[in-house]
Amino acid sequence: MKKVDVKVLDPRLHEHPPAYATPGSAGIDLRACIDGSMTIQPGQCELIPSGIALHLNDPHYAAMILPRSGLGHKHGIVLGNLVGLIDSDYQGQIFISIWNRGHHPFALMPMERIAQLVIVPVAQVQFNIVEDFPMSQRGANGFGSTGKH
């Protein structure tokens, strides 16, 4: 198992340290490390501190910030950038861009779970510049080209 260095920047997180909720969890919850409750209006986007910093220190890994499905479905709270990407050499605090795409104001409470962090493998490749590709079955056919079923 890969070990990742994590700095706890918000002392309240010592009660809720970054951890997987179950043995089958793919990600850890990220919390809103804000001092007081805040209301996010429909259409509004806010940058929320997570209270942690991590350093992957390996170009074969990256971290992704993903929305929590319940917040998105029930309240319209998703990520402002849809998916956050943290490179292996970043060492600063993780911030979560929260967007209320819903129709009602959302009350965000301190230490509320607002997103999840997943560590993923990354393949860095060398690009070979070519004039053309050998023809594949799909070719350049894009959106919807494989049918509906």
mmCIF file of C-alpha atoms in Angstrom:
data_model
loop_
_atom_site.group_PDB
_atom_site.id
_atom_site.type_symbol
_atom_site.label_atom_id
_atom_site.label_comp_id
_atom_site.label_asym_id
_atom_site.label_seq_id
_atom_site.Cartn_x
_atom_site.Cartn_y
_atom_site.Cartn_z
ATOM 1 C CA MET A 1 0.000 0.000 0.000
ATOM 2 C CA LYS A 2 1.323 3.448 -0.961
ATOM 3 C CA LYS A 3 1.912 5.876 1.897
ATOM 4 C CA VAL A 4 1.097 9.546 1.329
ATOM 5 C CA ASP A 5 2.286 12.401 3.523
ATOM 6 C CA VAL A 6 -0.620 14.488 4.829
ATOM 7 C CA LYS A 7 -0.434 17.698 6.863
ATOM 8 C CA VAL A 8 -3.404 18.485 9.105
ATOM 9 C CA LEU A 9 -3.745 22.268 8.858
ATOM 10 C CA ASP A 10 -6.995 22.669 10.781
ATOM 11 C CA PRO A 11 -6.826 21.395 14.391
ATOM 12 C CA ARG A 12 -10.513 20.373 14.288
ATOM 13 C CA LEU A 13 -9.525 17.593 11.895
ATOM 14 C CA HIS A 14 -7.750 15.761 14.697
ATOM 15 C CA GLU A 15 -11.281 14.632 15.672
ATOM 16 C CA HIS A 16 -11.982 13.641 12.044
ATOM 17 C CA PRO A 17 -8.609 12.726 10.499
ATOM 18 C CA PRO A 18 -8.469 11.813 6.807
ATOM 19 C CA ALA A 19 -9.425 8.138 6.601
ATOM 20 C CA TYR A 20 -11.403 5.671 4.528
ATOM 21 C CA ALA A 21 -14.888 5.179 6.005
ATOM 22 C CA THR A 22 -15.024 1.462 5.133
ATOM 23 C CA PRO A 23 -12.545 -1.139 3.872
ATOM 24 C CA GLY A 24 -14.158 -0.867 0.417
ATOM 25 C CA SER A 25 -14.144 2.942 0.206
ATOM 26 C CA ALA A 26 -12.380 4.357 -2.853
ATOM 27 C CA GLY A 27 -11.988 7.845 -1.398
ATOM 28 C CA ILE A 28 -11.706 9.804 1.811
ATOM 29 C CA ASP A 29 -14.157 12.519 2.738
ATOM 30 C CA LEU A 30 -13.040 16.126 2.564
ATOM 31 C CA ARG A 31 -14.625 18.496 5.062
ATOM 32 C CA ALA A 32 -15.532 22.170 4.959
ATOM 33 C CA CYS A 33 -12.973 23.763 7.274
ATOM 34 C CA ILE A 34 -14.869 27.014 7.644
ATOM 35 C CA ASP A 35 -15.275 29.044 10.840
ATOM 36 C CA GLY A 36 -19.044 29.499 10.670
ATOM 37 C CA SER A 37 -22.000 28.400 8.613
ATOM 38 C CA MET A 38 -22.368 29.950 5.189
ATOM 39 C CA THR A 39 -25.148 30.006 2.639
ATOM 40 C CA ILE A 40 -24.363 29.191 -0.965
ATOM 41 C CA GLN A 41 -26.993 30.714 -3.219
ATOM 42 C CA PRO A 42 -28.188 29.062 -6.457
ATOM 43 C CA GLY A 43 -25.599 29.674 -9.172
ATOM 44 C CA GLN A 44 -22.968 30.730 -6.610
ATOM 45 C CA CYS A 45 -19.509 29.149 -6.458
ATOM 46 C CA GLU A 46 -17.279 29.267 -3.365
ATOM 47 C CA LEU A 47 -13.746 28.062 -2.655
ATOM 48 C CA ILE A 48 -13.738 26.068 0.594
ATOM 49 C CA PRO A 49 -10.592 25.070 2.532
ATOM 50 C CA SER A 50 -10.255 21.366 3.346
ATOM 51 C CA GLY A 51 -7.844 21.826 6.241
ATOM 52 C CA ILE A 52 -5.332 19.356 4.801
ATOM 53 C CA ALA A 53 -2.367 19.373 2.454
ATOM 54 C CA LEU A 54 -0.823 16.300 0.896
ATOM 55 C CA HIS A 55 2.307 15.521 -1.059
ATOM 56 C CA LEU A 56 2.082 12.476 -3.315
ATOM 57 C CA ASN A 57 5.740 12.880 -4.337
ATOM 58 C CA ASP A 58 5.427 10.322 -7.136
ATOM 59 C CA PRO A 59 4.579 11.226 -10.772
ATOM 60 C CA HIS A 60 2.846 7.854 -11.128
ATOM 61 C CA TYR A 61 0.011 9.094 -8.865
ATOM 62 C CA ALA A 62 -2.428 11.999 -8.766
ATOM 63 C CA ALA A 63 -5.318 12.846 -6.485
ATOM 64 C CA MET A 64 -8.788 13.626 -7.757
ATOM 65 C CA ILE A 65 -11.446 15.588 -5.914
ATOM 66 C CA LEU A 66 -14.901 14.268 -6.715
ATOM 67 C CA PRO A 67 -18.348 15.441 -5.618
ATOM 68 C CA ARG A 68 -20.400 13.568 -3.025
ATOM 69 C CA SER A 69 -23.292 12.026 -4.919
ATOM 70 C CA GLY A 70 -25.894 12.693 -2.203
ATOM 71 C CA LEU A 71 -25.133 16.425 -2.105
ATOM 72 C CA GLY A 72 -25.329 16.643 -5.878
ATOM 73 C CA HIS A 73 -28.555 14.689 -6.226
ATOM 74 C CA LYS A 74 -30.444 16.053 -3.227
ATOM 75 C CA HIS A 75 -29.178 19.644 -3.103
ATOM 76 C CA GLY A 76 -27.466 20.419 -6.425
ATOM 77 C CA ILE A 77 -24.104 20.868 -4.702
ATOM 78 C CA VAL A 78 -21.314 19.805 -7.060
ATOM 79 C CA LEU A 79 -17.749 20.881 -7.779
ATOM 80 C CA GLY A 80 -17.286 24.170 -9.587
ATOM 81 C CA ASN A 81 -14.598 22.600 -11.775
ATOM 82 C CA LEU A 82 -16.540 19.276 -11.958
ATOM 83 C CA VAL A 83 -13.405 17.284 -11.031
ATOM 84 C CA GLY A 84 -10.372 18.595 -9.197
ATOM 85 C CA LEU A 85 -6.917 17.301 -10.092
ATOM 86 C CA ILE A 86 -3.991 17.450 -7.678
ATOM 87 C CA ASP A 87 -0.585 16.819 -9.218
ATOM 88 C CA SER A 88 2.039 14.736 -7.443
ATOM 89 C CA ASP A 89 4.290 17.736 -6.784
ATOM 90 C CA TYR A 90 1.630 20.025 -5.235
ATOM 91 C CA GLN A 91 2.099 20.562 -1.495
ATOM 92 C CA GLY A 92 -0.386 23.298 -0.563
ATOM 93 C CA GLN A 93 -3.746 23.138 1.117
ATOM 94 C CA ILE A 94 -6.495 21.433 -0.846
ATOM 95 C CA PHE A 95 -9.376 23.767 -1.631
ATOM 96 C CA ILE A 96 -12.750 22.566 -2.869
ATOM 97 C CA SER A 97 -14.664 24.628 -5.411
ATOM 98 C CA ILE A 98 -18.329 24.213 -4.444
ATOM 99 C CA TRP A 99 -21.052 25.199 -6.896
ATOM 100 C CA ASN A 100 -24.758 25.323 -6.125
ATOM 101 C CA ARG A 101 -26.323 24.295 -9.415
ATOM 102 C CA GLY A 102 -29.642 23.766 -7.622
ATOM 103 C CA HIS A 103 -32.629 26.067 -7.223
ATOM 104 C CA HIS A 104 -32.470 26.662 -3.460
ATOM 105 C CA PRO A 105 -29.893 28.191 -1.105
ATOM 106 C CA PHE A 106 -27.674 25.613 0.599
ATOM 107 C CA ALA A 107 -26.507 26.025 4.190
ATOM 108 C CA LEU A 108 -22.945 24.746 4.524
ATOM 109 C CA MET A 109 -21.917 23.936 8.067
ATOM 110 C CA PRO A 110 -18.383 23.827 9.503
ATOM 111 C CA MET A 111 -16.762 20.391 9.199
ATOM 112 C CA GLU A 112 -19.495 19.102 6.875
ATOM 113 C CA ARG A 113 -18.356 16.438 4.403
ATOM 114 C CA ILE A 114 -18.452 18.142 0.998
ATOM 115 C CA ALA A 115 -16.281 16.148 -1.407
ATOM 116 C CA GLN A 116 -14.110 13.081 -1.634
ATOM 117 C CA LEU A 117 -10.479 12.541 -2.519
ATOM 118 C CA VAL A 118 -9.358 9.551 -4.580
ATOM 119 C CA ILE A 119 -5.741 8.643 -5.354
ATOM 120 C CA VAL A 120 -5.327 7.326 -8.906
ATOM 121 C CA PRO A 121 -2.439 5.918 -10.939
ATOM 122 C CA VAL A 122 -1.074 8.111 -13.726
ATOM 123 C CA ALA A 123 0.858 7.135 -16.837
ATOM 124 C CA GLN A 124 3.104 9.830 -18.241
ATOM 125 C CA VAL A 125 3.763 9.105 -21.911
ATOM 126 C CA GLN A 126 5.999 10.322 -24.688
ATOM 127 C CA PHE A 127 4.149 11.810 -27.647
ATOM 128 C CA ASN A 128 5.083 10.635 -31.122
ATOM 129 C CA ILE A 129 4.074 13.270 -33.704
ATOM 130 C CA VAL A 130 2.585 11.583 -36.804
ATOM 131 C CA GLU A 131 0.992 12.771 -40.047
ATOM 132 C CA ASP A 132 -1.864 10.246 -39.815
ATOM 133 C CA PHE A 133 -3.098 7.185 -37.904
ATOM 134 C CA PRO A 134 -3.692 3.675 -39.219
ATOM 135 C CA MET A 135 -7.470 3.348 -39.702
ATOM 136 C CA SER A 136 -9.368 1.830 -36.771
ATOM 137 C CA GLN A 137 -12.905 0.453 -36.822
ATOM 138 C CA ARG A 138 -14.266 3.604 -35.176
ATOM 139 C CA GLY A 139 -12.026 6.139 -36.872
ATOM 140 C CA ALA A 140 -12.952 9.761 -36.162
ATOM 141 C CA ASN A 141 -16.631 9.003 -35.497
ATOM 142 C CA GLY A 142 -17.456 10.693 -32.198
ATOM 143 C CA PHE A 143 -20.498 11.488 -30.092
ATOM 144 C CA GLY A 144 -23.169 8.803 -30.433
ATOM 145 C CA SER A 145 -21.383 6.958 -33.217
ATOM 146 C CA THR A 146 -21.540 3.578 -31.451
ATOM 147 C CA GLY A 147 -25.321 3.711 -31.107
ATOM 148 C CA LYS A 148 -27.731 3.940 -28.234
ATOM 149 C CA HIS A 149 -27.615 0.349 -26.995
#
